[in-house]
Amino acid sequence: VGQSTRRMLVGVARVSLHTGRKGVRSLFVSAHLFHSTDTRVASTAMSCANGVKPVYERLSPSVKPSHYRLQLTACLKTFALSGKVEIDVDVEKETPAIKLHSDGLVIKKADIKTASQNFSDVRSELGKEMMTLTPTAPVGVGKATVSIEFTGELRKHMKGFYRSMYKGEDGKERVLASTQFESTFARLAFPCFDEPAFKAKFDVELIVDKTLTALSNMNVLSETPVGDALKSVKFATTPIMSTYLLAFAVGELEYLETKTNNGTIVRVYTVPGKKEQGEYSLGLAKKALEWYGEWFAIPYALPKCDLIAVPDFHMGAMENWGLVTFREVALLYDPVKTSNRQKGYIALVVAHELAHLWFGDLVTMYWWTDLWLKEGFASFMEYLFVGHNYEEFKIWLRFARDEITSGMNLDALRNSHPIEVQIDNPNELDEIYDSITYAKSNCVNRMLCEYLGEETFQKGLRIYLARHSYKNATTVDLWNAHSEASGQDIAGMMSGWTQQMGFPLITVKEVKREGGSRVLALHQTRFIVDGSKDEKNSKWMVPITTLVGPSAKKGEKSILKDVDGTITVAVEGDGYVKLNANTGGFYRVAYDGPMFDSLVKAFHTLPALDRFGFASDCFALMVAGHYTAAQFLSLVSSCSTELEYAVWGALDDGLHDLDCVLERSDAALKKRLDAFVVKALVPVLDKLGWEPAAGEDSQRGQLRSLAINRLSRSGHQDTIQAALSLFASKGADQNSDIRAALFGNAARNGTKEHFEQLKKIYETCGFSEVERNSTMAMAQTSDAACREAFFNYAFKEDKVRSQDLAFVLAGASSTRAGQEYTWEFFKTEQPLMLSKLGGAQDSLYQRAFKFAAEGFCSEAKAKEVESFFCDCSSFTPESVSALDRPIKQVTETIRVNERLLSANAKTIDEFLSGRGF
């Protein structure tokens, strides 16, 4: 579920801003965190909350649901919701009361029946998200039925059973009701046992306006009139499943339909007027269901699979079994308006959510601690599916650019968390839907797949899925299946990767040459981005692979089991040796001087994935103090002929970070760095041109956008004026791959008329990706009055959907003046922020906070951020507690930004002087 949102934000920010750490990889997390011995960074949030974290009560395992019969009546005019539910339960131990979840509902009546007892008008007691039903006598061991009548509402904030507003083809406001139940929001719609281990079957009946379409997980059994205005829609019984996977949708809908080879009906639903934009995703879904069924050796289990585009949606998409929900931007495709990057994103999101139909739906984690069992595997399988079926996307380069980068940037923090993270309160899960649960888990799966080989990896997953179908599972169950398939101790190998924070830095040094072989000494330590020592002396079982030049031949695989080790590599003549071939391992590599120099010399002969890995390591190791700024900038200067987007993306991340800290502290040095960047990138844009060549690689359009954006931000007047001219002549009708870069340039370097043109495009385009491009661009305006007016337009006049408000802050914070304004607005308008973004525990709010604050680079700002949450009256102790980790991440990012400048300014100055800048 969350991966789609994370990737959507990463993709949008990269296309729109081409930002590095502060604007992209920190959409969910910052790139740096505090050294544990740094007394400046205390646990600010927890100290403000007096160290008290709320206790979360788990359900009793002695009362288990087996079957729900749920009836809901939903009115899309008044937003009233009423219902009744009968829950068959198995009571394994005599109990004086039955507890289950309910949140925000009014309980009208509750009964409990057993074979020998009938408790009517049971006393119900509502606590925080929990209700207690206490009959007049204990409920004995055996089967019982709990019956509850209740009322509620179709909610506003994209959780539970909620209302989504949109404008119809006639311009009038319409309502679509939909659901988001993961992780703990089914209880907002009906009383239930709302934990993943409490699986049951569901019979659903929806009573709605007779003119509307009603959908749920299963196929419709009957539609019958209810009076003159309503109808009852009954659905077939679901398989046994967790409450968070139940789903409903009610509204004016249209659809496209196809069938899989085994007869499964596949539909894409949209609001009226948009169904043709679902054709691309319909084909993707059909192919994915067929391919996964064959690859897993388990056919899709339900008779139908609906995909629905919802105008307001908290996550990117959600894998409800049989009724998969999406943001419109994640499902709908227009051959003219959709960029190549967005087209690939749609393919990945559809593949991700449908992989969940096996990982998550068929086999579900027992508790949220093992969230990665569904998210990590759906994340990896989406790439495997797209890689096998859509070669044009060059998807493994995208994997490197998006997944490896974001996973490593979070896991380089001291305040990261393990993949297997203890979850006590699932209401705080939003902060764990992050780049560890998704990207790192994804990368670890890829590493294991490459180590075992796809056939053995596939065999292990088939064993796991077959053994635990319609059940719950843990990480140990997965390792046991892989061990059985491979004949190896996979738990022993992989537990270090999932149970401890961080990842290794492998330092390599050539110690001996013997004939045609070289002996390399390897040393592993945890990579920490602030360059400090790991007091825990963590170590991993690291799969070591090599690439040997000059022919880029792969060497033998080995495992580094201890802190130190040696390998012997056969090398032709004076050829190079590169570790981590194909960038397949989740670790960074630091080379001694001669090995580094040989790789820089041979850089353009390396395969693209290895060029990416070397470039990405180069900047990260500069930040951590293992390499110098001169080494990184020398690599940049050698890349004027590089035409691979992923490689330039890694370099651009570093250039962005340097640009940001210099813009905020040393304008003269920034101007000289800008001149250096212009010299490096102008040849790239000249080679690409401003218009796509016939049949060009889809990655070229993304590189063209990157080059235009970076040259514009570096003050290159030829690029700025050419981009303004294109915007003036074509408006919204730009080449989709460079549209975001042109929009951003128009806002930063244009006039008020350019801003008004962007606003008109936003209000009239009617297509989500273009709206996003416009939103992020307008927020980048250099006109202070326009910026203030746009923030009021977005936040106070409700012209931007809540789900997209983070993009307003992302755009504004990409400039120095915008960052200052964003932070002041965020502080001043806290009640509005909390209301619009779902509260401090909500991931929307936490992303907004990070955008608002983490671009700064001074100790004074870090302290200001820390003190703000202690002093602000808008926060309860519980909400401040939920912000503990985000506050730490943001304040340390600010401090590392400051350190990035102080540690490298002199070297940058000397390097630029030596190059004549």
mmCIF file of C-alpha atoms in Angstrom, residues 418-742:
data_model
loop_
_atom_site.group_PDB
_atom_site.id
_atom_site.type_symbol
_atom_site.label_atom_id
_atom_site.label_comp_id
_atom_site.label_asym_id
_atom_site.label_seq_id
_atom_site.Cartn_x
_atom_site.Cartn_y
_atom_site.Cartn_z
ATOM 1 C CA PRO A 418 15.306 -2.817 11.256
ATOM 2 C CA ILE A 419 13.170 -4.358 8.536
ATOM 3 C CA GLU A 420 11.612 -6.483 11.259
ATOM 4 C CA VAL A 421 10.583 -3.622 13.536
ATOM 5 C CA GLN A 422 8.666 -4.162 16.738
ATOM 6 C CA ILE A 423 5.234 -2.558 16.439
ATOM 7 C CA ASP A 424 3.401 -2.040 19.709
ATOM 8 C CA ASN A 425 0.790 0.421 18.480
ATOM 9 C CA PRO A 426 -0.403 0.003 14.865
ATOM 10 C CA ASN A 427 -1.814 3.526 14.972
ATOM 11 C CA GLU A 428 1.800 4.689 14.688
ATOM 12 C CA LEU A 429 2.451 2.556 11.617
ATOM 13 C CA ASP A 430 2.423 5.509 9.224
ATOM 14 C CA GLU A 431 6.045 6.307 10.004
ATOM 15 C CA ILE A 432 7.012 2.680 9.222
ATOM 16 C CA TYR A 433 5.482 2.797 5.740
ATOM 17 C CA ASP A 434 8.883 4.012 4.665
ATOM 18 C CA SER A 435 11.959 3.234 2.639
ATOM 19 C CA ILE A 436 13.078 0.482 5.012
ATOM 20 C CA THR A 437 9.835 -1.492 4.832
ATOM 21 C CA TYR A 438 9.634 -1.006 1.071
ATOM 22 C CA ALA A 439 12.887 -0.061 -0.618
ATOM 23 C CA LYS A 440 15.388 -1.818 1.647
ATOM 24 C CA SER A 441 13.197 -4.921 1.841
ATOM 25 C CA ASN A 442 12.923 -4.800 -1.936
ATOM 26 C CA CYS A 443 16.708 -4.567 -2.316
ATOM 27 C CA VAL A 444 17.337 -7.371 0.169
ATOM 28 C CA ASN A 445 14.953 -9.592 -1.796
ATOM 29 C CA ARG A 446 16.780 -8.753 -5.020
ATOM 30 C CA MET A 447 20.110 -9.513 -3.372
ATOM 31 C CA LEU A 448 18.847 -12.907 -2.180
ATOM 32 C CA CYS A 449 17.327 -13.658 -5.591
ATOM 33 C CA GLU A 450 20.620 -12.891 -7.333
ATOM 34 C CA TYR A 451 22.553 -14.968 -4.815
ATOM 35 C CA LEU A 452 20.261 -18.035 -5.040
ATOM 36 C CA GLY A 453 19.294 -17.621 -8.682
ATOM 37 C CA GLU A 454 15.734 -16.849 -9.778
ATOM 38 C CA GLU A 455 14.712 -20.509 -10.098
ATOM 39 C CA THR A 456 15.662 -21.395 -6.512
ATOM 40 C CA PHE A 457 14.230 -18.121 -5.187
ATOM 41 C CA GLN A 458 10.978 -18.875 -7.001
ATOM 42 C CA LYS A 459 10.874 -22.393 -5.538
ATOM 43 C CA GLY A 460 11.196 -21.004 -2.019
ATOM 44 C CA LEU A 461 8.352 -18.538 -2.534
ATOM 45 C CA ARG A 462 6.144 -21.250 -3.982
ATOM 46 C CA ILE A 463 6.715 -23.380 -0.882
ATOM 47 C CA TYR A 464 5.956 -20.409 1.390
ATOM 48 C CA LEU A 465 2.734 -19.437 -0.394
ATOM 49 C CA ALA A 466 1.410 -22.982 -0.721
ATOM 50 C CA ARG A 467 2.123 -23.797 2.914
ATOM 51 C CA HIS A 468 0.525 -20.661 4.363
ATOM 52 C CA SER A 469 -2.357 -19.943 1.957
ATOM 53 C CA TYR A 470 -5.379 -18.428 3.740
ATOM 54 C CA LYS A 471 -3.284 -18.223 6.912
ATOM 55 C CA ASN A 472 -0.919 -15.860 8.688
ATOM 56 C CA ALA A 473 2.869 -16.141 8.595
ATOM 57 C CA THR A 474 6.082 -14.737 10.086
ATOM 58 C CA THR A 475 9.562 -14.058 8.738
ATOM 59 C CA VAL A 476 10.790 -17.379 10.141
ATOM 60 C CA ASP A 477 8.241 -19.159 7.935
ATOM 61 C CA LEU A 478 9.718 -17.463 4.882
ATOM 62 C CA TRP A 479 13.320 -18.343 5.756
ATOM 63 C CA ASN A 480 12.311 -21.956 6.382
ATOM 64 C CA ALA A 481 10.798 -22.147 2.901
ATOM 65 C CA HIS A 482 13.909 -20.671 1.264
ATOM 66 C CA SER A 483 16.158 -23.009 3.258
ATOM 67 C CA GLU A 484 14.098 -25.978 2.103
ATOM 68 C CA ALA A 485 14.315 -24.839 -1.512
ATOM 69 C CA SER A 486 18.049 -24.064 -1.498
ATOM 70 C CA GLY A 487 19.488 -26.527 0.998
ATOM 71 C CA GLN A 488 21.199 -23.596 2.737
ATOM 72 C CA ASP A 489 20.778 -21.862 6.087
ATOM 73 C CA ILE A 490 18.933 -18.821 4.750
ATOM 74 C CA ALA A 491 17.833 -17.665 8.212
ATOM 75 C CA GLY A 492 21.467 -17.580 9.300
ATOM 76 C CA MET A 493 22.429 -15.597 6.218
ATOM 77 C CA MET A 494 19.526 -13.168 6.068
ATOM 78 C CA SER A 495 18.568 -12.465 9.683
ATOM 79 C CA GLY A 496 21.325 -9.893 9.986
ATOM 80 C CA TRP A 497 19.799 -7.986 7.087
ATOM 81 C CA THR A 498 16.283 -7.921 8.554
ATOM 82 C CA GLN A 499 16.860 -7.816 12.329
ATOM 83 C CA GLN A 500 19.457 -5.061 12.641
ATOM 84 C CA MET A 501 19.596 -1.514 11.393
ATOM 85 C CA GLY A 502 21.931 -0.359 8.719
ATOM 86 C CA PHE A 503 23.992 -1.896 5.955
ATOM 87 C CA PRO A 504 27.708 -2.440 5.405
ATOM 88 C CA LEU A 505 30.416 -0.319 3.901
ATOM 89 C CA ILE A 506 32.984 -2.620 2.313
ATOM 90 C CA THR A 507 36.440 -1.056 2.253
ATOM 91 C CA VAL A 508 38.661 -2.741 -0.324
ATOM 92 C CA LYS A 509 42.408 -2.534 -0.838
ATOM 93 C CA GLU A 510 44.696 -4.384 -3.199
ATOM 94 C CA VAL A 511 47.428 -6.107 -1.155
ATOM 95 C CA LYS A 512 49.152 -8.421 -3.627
ATOM 96 C CA ARG A 513 49.489 -9.309 -7.301
ATOM 97 C CA GLU A 514 50.296 -12.875 -8.248
ATOM 98 C CA GLY A 515 50.576 -13.540 -11.964
ATOM 99 C CA GLY A 516 47.151 -12.835 -13.429
ATOM 100 C CA SER A 517 45.462 -12.584 -10.031
ATOM 101 C CA ARG A 518 45.059 -9.913 -7.384
ATOM 102 C CA VAL A 519 44.502 -10.392 -3.688
ATOM 103 C CA LEU A 520 42.076 -7.891 -2.209
ATOM 104 C CA ALA A 521 41.644 -7.203 1.510
ATOM 105 C CA LEU A 522 38.054 -6.496 2.529
ATOM 106 C CA HIS A 523 36.790 -4.890 5.715
ATOM 107 C CA GLN A 524 33.146 -4.350 6.644
ATOM 108 C CA THR A 525 31.655 -1.816 9.012
ATOM 109 C CA ARG A 526 28.269 -0.187 9.206
ATOM 110 C CA PHE A 527 27.944 2.767 6.836
ATOM 111 C CA ILE A 528 26.802 5.800 8.812
ATOM 112 C CA VAL A 529 26.294 8.957 6.827
ATOM 113 C CA ASP A 530 27.791 11.273 9.440
ATOM 114 C CA GLY A 531 31.060 9.319 9.192
ATOM 115 C CA SER A 532 31.014 8.262 12.831
ATOM 116 C CA LYS A 533 31.870 4.868 14.287
ATOM 117 C CA ASP A 534 29.329 2.122 14.855
ATOM 118 C CA GLU A 535 29.629 1.293 18.553
ATOM 119 C CA LYS A 536 27.712 -1.973 18.064
ATOM 120 C CA ASN A 537 30.289 -3.305 15.603
ATOM 121 C CA SER A 538 27.500 -4.653 13.413
ATOM 122 C CA LYS A 539 28.338 -7.196 10.766
ATOM 123 C CA TRP A 540 26.506 -8.996 7.999
ATOM 124 C CA MET A 541 26.930 -12.027 5.790
ATOM 125 C CA VAL A 542 27.679 -10.046 2.645
ATOM 126 C CA PRO A 543 27.396 -11.535 -0.861
ATOM 127 C CA ILE A 544 30.534 -10.317 -2.647
ATOM 128 C CA THR A 545 30.488 -10.134 -6.425
ATOM 129 C CA THR A 546 33.107 -8.643 -8.731
ATOM 130 C CA LEU A 547 33.268 -7.057 -12.160
ATOM 131 C CA VAL A 548 36.655 -7.272 -13.839
ATOM 132 C CA GLY A 549 37.998 -5.098 -16.655
ATOM 133 C CA PRO A 550 38.720 -4.337 -19.303
ATOM 134 C CA SER A 551 36.024 -6.727 -20.555
ATOM 135 C CA ALA A 552 33.503 -6.171 -17.680
ATOM 136 C CA LYS A 553 33.504 -9.880 -16.883
ATOM 137 C CA LYS A 554 31.764 -11.091 -13.734
ATOM 138 C CA GLY A 555 33.936 -12.950 -11.239
ATOM 139 C CA GLU A 556 33.091 -15.681 -8.754
ATOM 140 C CA LYS A 557 30.611 -15.093 -5.933
ATOM 141 C CA SER A 558 31.688 -15.328 -2.298
ATOM 142 C CA ILE A 559 30.353 -14.482 1.158
ATOM 143 C CA LEU A 560 32.134 -12.135 3.550
ATOM 144 C CA LYS A 561 31.149 -13.648 6.901
ATOM 145 C CA ASP A 562 33.537 -11.806 9.217
ATOM 146 C CA VAL A 563 34.637 -8.216 9.688
ATOM 147 C CA ASP A 564 37.768 -8.854 7.619
ATOM 148 C CA GLY A 565 38.456 -11.162 4.729
ATOM 149 C CA THR A 566 40.338 -11.557 1.467
ATOM 150 C CA ILE A 567 39.355 -12.572 -2.036
ATOM 151 C CA THR A 568 41.498 -13.446 -5.039
ATOM 152 C CA VAL A 569 40.358 -12.138 -8.407
ATOM 153 C CA ALA A 570 41.671 -13.092 -11.841
ATOM 154 C CA VAL A 571 42.395 -9.892 -13.805
ATOM 155 C CA GLU A 572 43.539 -9.298 -17.376
ATOM 156 C CA GLY A 573 46.639 -7.084 -17.459
ATOM 157 C CA ASP A 574 46.064 -3.692 -15.850
ATOM 158 C CA GLY A 575 42.284 -4.088 -15.804
ATOM 159 C CA TYR A 576 40.100 -2.764 -13.017
ATOM 160 C CA VAL A 577 38.251 -4.624 -10.279
ATOM 161 C CA LYS A 578 34.839 -3.361 -9.155
ATOM 162 C CA LEU A 579 32.943 -4.901 -6.258
ATOM 163 C CA ASN A 580 29.155 -5.299 -6.149
ATOM 164 C CA ALA A 581 28.673 -6.245 -9.788
ATOM 165 C CA ASN A 582 25.359 -5.117 -11.236
ATOM 166 C CA THR A 583 24.852 -3.119 -8.001
ATOM 167 C CA GLY A 584 23.039 -6.222 -6.802
ATOM 168 C CA GLY A 585 24.085 -6.066 -3.144
ATOM 169 C CA PHE A 586 22.760 -3.703 -0.515
ATOM 170 C CA TYR A 587 26.109 -2.224 0.481
ATOM 171 C CA ARG A 588 28.472 0.570 -0.470
ATOM 172 C CA VAL A 589 32.104 0.146 -1.512
ATOM 173 C CA ALA A 590 35.073 2.413 -0.719
ATOM 174 C CA TYR A 591 38.222 1.778 -2.788
ATOM 175 C CA ASP A 592 41.817 2.645 -2.063
ATOM 176 C CA GLY A 593 43.353 5.394 -4.225
ATOM 177 C CA PRO A 594 44.720 3.291 -7.101
ATOM 178 C CA MET A 595 41.566 1.167 -7.406
ATOM 179 C CA PHE A 596 39.400 4.309 -7.360
ATOM 180 C CA ASP A 597 41.482 5.965 -10.060
ATOM 181 C CA SER A 598 41.327 2.890 -12.298
ATOM 182 C CA LEU A 599 37.547 2.818 -12.041
ATOM 183 C CA VAL A 600 37.232 6.532 -12.847
ATOM 184 C CA LYS A 601 39.437 5.962 -15.889
ATOM 185 C CA ALA A 602 37.292 3.029 -17.034
ATOM 186 C CA PHE A 603 33.994 4.563 -15.895
ATOM 187 C CA HIS A 604 32.366 4.890 -19.313
ATOM 188 C CA THR A 605 33.147 1.262 -20.201
ATOM 189 C CA LEU A 606 31.262 -0.074 -17.169
ATOM 190 C CA PRO A 607 27.699 -1.407 -17.597
ATOM 191 C CA ALA A 608 25.052 1.195 -16.766
ATOM 192 C CA LEU A 609 24.041 -0.361 -13.419
ATOM 193 C CA ASP A 610 27.674 -0.392 -12.329
ATOM 194 C CA ARG A 611 28.188 3.207 -13.411
ATOM 195 C CA PHE A 612 25.164 4.128 -11.338
ATOM 196 C CA GLY A 613 26.445 2.228 -8.302
ATOM 197 C CA PHE A 614 29.909 3.790 -8.481
ATOM 198 C CA ALA A 615 28.494 7.316 -8.899
ATOM 199 C CA SER A 616 25.989 6.844 -6.069
ATOM 200 C CA ASP A 617 28.682 5.509 -3.739
ATOM 201 C CA CYS A 618 30.996 8.360 -4.685
ATOM 202 C CA PHE A 619 28.730 11.114 -3.382
ATOM 203 C CA ALA A 620 27.527 9.182 -0.321
ATOM 204 C CA LEU A 621 31.120 8.472 0.667
ATOM 205 C CA MET A 622 31.955 12.152 0.175
ATOM 206 C CA VAL A 623 29.168 13.127 2.568
ATOM 207 C CA ALA A 624 30.438 10.621 5.132
ATOM 208 C CA GLY A 625 34.029 11.834 4.789
ATOM 209 C CA HIS A 626 35.501 8.752 3.110
ATOM 210 C CA TYR A 627 36.026 10.537 -0.229
ATOM 211 C CA THR A 628 36.729 14.194 -1.000
ATOM 212 C CA ALA A 629 34.531 16.668 -2.842
ATOM 213 C CA ALA A 630 37.257 16.792 -5.496
ATOM 214 C CA GLN A 631 36.799 13.086 -6.209
ATOM 215 C CA PHE A 632 33.055 13.513 -6.683
ATOM 216 C CA LEU A 633 33.329 16.672 -8.800
ATOM 217 C CA SER A 634 36.032 15.076 -10.957
ATOM 218 C CA LEU A 635 33.618 12.273 -11.754
ATOM 219 C CA VAL A 636 30.916 14.825 -12.634
ATOM 220 C CA SER A 637 33.285 16.673 -14.970
ATOM 221 C CA SER A 638 34.020 13.454 -16.855
ATOM 222 C CA CYS A 639 30.354 12.784 -17.604
ATOM 223 C CA SER A 640 29.573 15.336 -20.315
ATOM 224 C CA THR A 641 29.167 12.404 -22.711
ATOM 225 C CA GLU A 642 27.073 10.296 -20.292
ATOM 226 C CA LEU A 643 23.555 9.763 -21.614
ATOM 227 C CA GLU A 644 22.080 7.337 -19.087
ATOM 228 C CA TYR A 645 19.428 8.933 -16.905
ATOM 229 C CA ALA A 646 20.053 6.767 -13.828
ATOM 230 C CA VAL A 647 23.764 7.645 -13.812
ATOM 231 C CA TRP A 648 23.149 11.364 -14.163
ATOM 232 C CA GLY A 649 20.416 11.035 -11.561
ATOM 233 C CA ALA A 650 22.953 9.827 -9.003
ATOM 234 C CA LEU A 651 25.267 12.716 -9.869
ATOM 235 C CA ASP A 652 22.418 15.225 -9.823
ATOM 236 C CA ASP A 653 21.436 14.165 -6.297
ATOM 237 C CA GLY A 654 24.879 15.211 -5.134
ATOM 238 C CA LEU A 655 24.906 18.435 -7.119
ATOM 239 C CA HIS A 656 21.529 19.337 -5.674
ATOM 240 C CA ASP A 657 22.672 18.827 -2.101
ATOM 241 C CA LEU A 658 25.762 20.937 -2.655
ATOM 242 C CA ASP A 659 23.677 23.589 -4.429
ATOM 243 C CA CYS A 660 21.194 23.757 -1.547
ATOM 244 C CA VAL A 661 23.733 24.236 1.230
ATOM 245 C CA LEU A 662 25.666 26.804 -0.802
ATOM 246 C CA GLU A 663 22.502 28.740 -1.719
ATOM 247 C CA ARG A 664 21.721 29.057 1.973
ATOM 248 C CA SER A 665 25.227 30.014 3.098
ATOM 249 C CA ASP A 666 27.777 30.979 0.420
ATOM 250 C CA ALA A 667 26.286 32.636 -2.650
ATOM 251 C CA ALA A 668 29.667 33.378 -4.242
ATOM 252 C CA LEU A 669 30.813 29.769 -4.074
ATOM 253 C CA LYS A 670 27.403 28.621 -5.356
ATOM 254 C CA LYS A 671 27.781 30.866 -8.414
ATOM 255 C CA ARG A 672 31.135 29.261 -9.221
ATOM 256 C CA LEU A 673 29.696 25.758 -8.723
ATOM 257 C CA ASP A 674 26.819 26.725 -11.043
ATOM 258 C CA ALA A 675 29.308 27.625 -13.771
ATOM 259 C CA PHE A 676 30.986 24.235 -13.324
ATOM 260 C CA VAL A 677 27.634 22.440 -13.582
ATOM 261 C CA VAL A 678 26.698 24.394 -16.711
ATOM 262 C CA LYS A 679 29.921 23.338 -18.421
ATOM 263 C CA ALA A 680 29.277 19.689 -17.546
ATOM 264 C CA LEU A 681 25.597 19.570 -18.557
ATOM 265 C CA VAL A 682 25.306 21.823 -21.633
ATOM 266 C CA PRO A 683 26.904 19.148 -23.858
ATOM 267 C CA VAL A 684 24.379 16.625 -22.545
ATOM 268 C CA LEU A 685 21.399 18.827 -23.434
ATOM 269 C CA ASP A 686 22.965 19.725 -26.786
ATOM 270 C CA LYS A 687 23.314 16.032 -27.583
ATOM 271 C CA LEU A 688 19.728 15.271 -26.537
ATOM 272 C CA GLY A 689 18.074 18.327 -28.058
ATOM 273 C CA TRP A 690 14.814 19.779 -26.805
ATOM 274 C CA GLU A 691 12.527 17.487 -28.779
ATOM 275 C CA PRO A 692 12.509 13.675 -28.614
ATOM 276 C CA ALA A 693 14.043 11.802 -31.509
ATOM 277 C CA ALA A 694 11.906 9.216 -33.255
ATOM 278 C CA GLY A 695 12.005 5.936 -31.331
ATOM 279 C CA GLU A 696 14.360 7.231 -28.661
ATOM 280 C CA ASP A 697 14.885 5.369 -25.379
ATOM 281 C CA SER A 698 12.216 6.289 -22.819
ATOM 282 C CA GLN A 699 14.985 7.184 -20.374
ATOM 283 C CA ARG A 700 16.230 9.975 -22.649
ATOM 284 C CA GLY A 701 13.175 12.105 -21.977
ATOM 285 C CA GLN A 702 13.828 11.893 -18.253
ATOM 286 C CA LEU A 703 17.472 12.875 -18.764
ATOM 287 C CA ARG A 704 16.377 15.789 -20.945
ATOM 288 C CA SER A 705 14.114 16.971 -18.126
ATOM 289 C CA LEU A 706 16.912 16.602 -15.576
ATOM 290 C CA ALA A 707 19.336 18.603 -17.715
ATOM 291 C CA ILE A 708 16.851 21.415 -18.357
ATOM 292 C CA ASN A 709 15.972 21.628 -14.684
ATOM 293 C CA ARG A 710 19.549 21.580 -13.401
ATOM 294 C CA LEU A 711 20.758 24.120 -15.974
ATOM 295 C CA SER A 712 17.811 26.367 -15.149
ATOM 296 C CA ARG A 713 18.566 26.155 -11.444
ATOM 297 C CA SER A 714 22.236 26.861 -12.179
ATOM 298 C CA GLY A 715 21.298 30.148 -13.847
ATOM 299 C CA HIS A 716 22.075 29.178 -17.461
ATOM 300 C CA GLN A 717 20.301 31.949 -19.346
ATOM 301 C CA ASP A 718 20.129 30.174 -22.705
ATOM 302 C CA THR A 719 18.259 27.288 -21.075
ATOM 303 C CA ILE A 720 16.062 29.583 -18.991
ATOM 304 C CA GLN A 721 14.995 31.652 -21.991
ATOM 305 C CA ALA A 722 14.453 28.666 -24.266
ATOM 306 C CA ALA A 723 12.278 27.032 -21.604
ATOM 307 C CA LEU A 724 10.275 30.227 -21.097
ATOM 308 C CA SER A 725 9.744 30.485 -24.832
ATOM 309 C CA LEU A 726 8.465 26.899 -25.045
ATOM 310 C CA PHE A 727 6.113 27.479 -22.129
ATOM 311 C CA ALA A 728 4.773 30.676 -23.656
ATOM 312 C CA SER A 729 4.128 29.031 -27.016
ATOM 313 C CA LYS A 730 2.656 25.702 -25.902
ATOM 314 C CA GLY A 731 1.317 26.174 -22.370
ATOM 315 C CA ALA A 732 -0.007 22.832 -21.139
ATOM 316 C CA ASP A 733 0.611 21.124 -24.482
ATOM 317 C CA GLN A 734 4.269 20.401 -23.820
ATOM 318 C CA ASN A 735 6.163 17.216 -24.434
ATOM 319 C CA SER A 736 5.085 15.295 -21.341
ATOM 320 C CA ASP A 737 8.612 14.294 -20.311
ATOM 321 C CA ILE A 738 9.864 17.873 -19.950
ATOM 322 C CA ARG A 739 6.575 19.518 -18.925
ATOM 323 C CA ALA A 740 7.405 19.601 -15.207
ATOM 324 C CA ALA A 741 10.831 21.149 -15.827
ATOM 325 C CA LEU A 742 9.320 23.815 -18.079
#
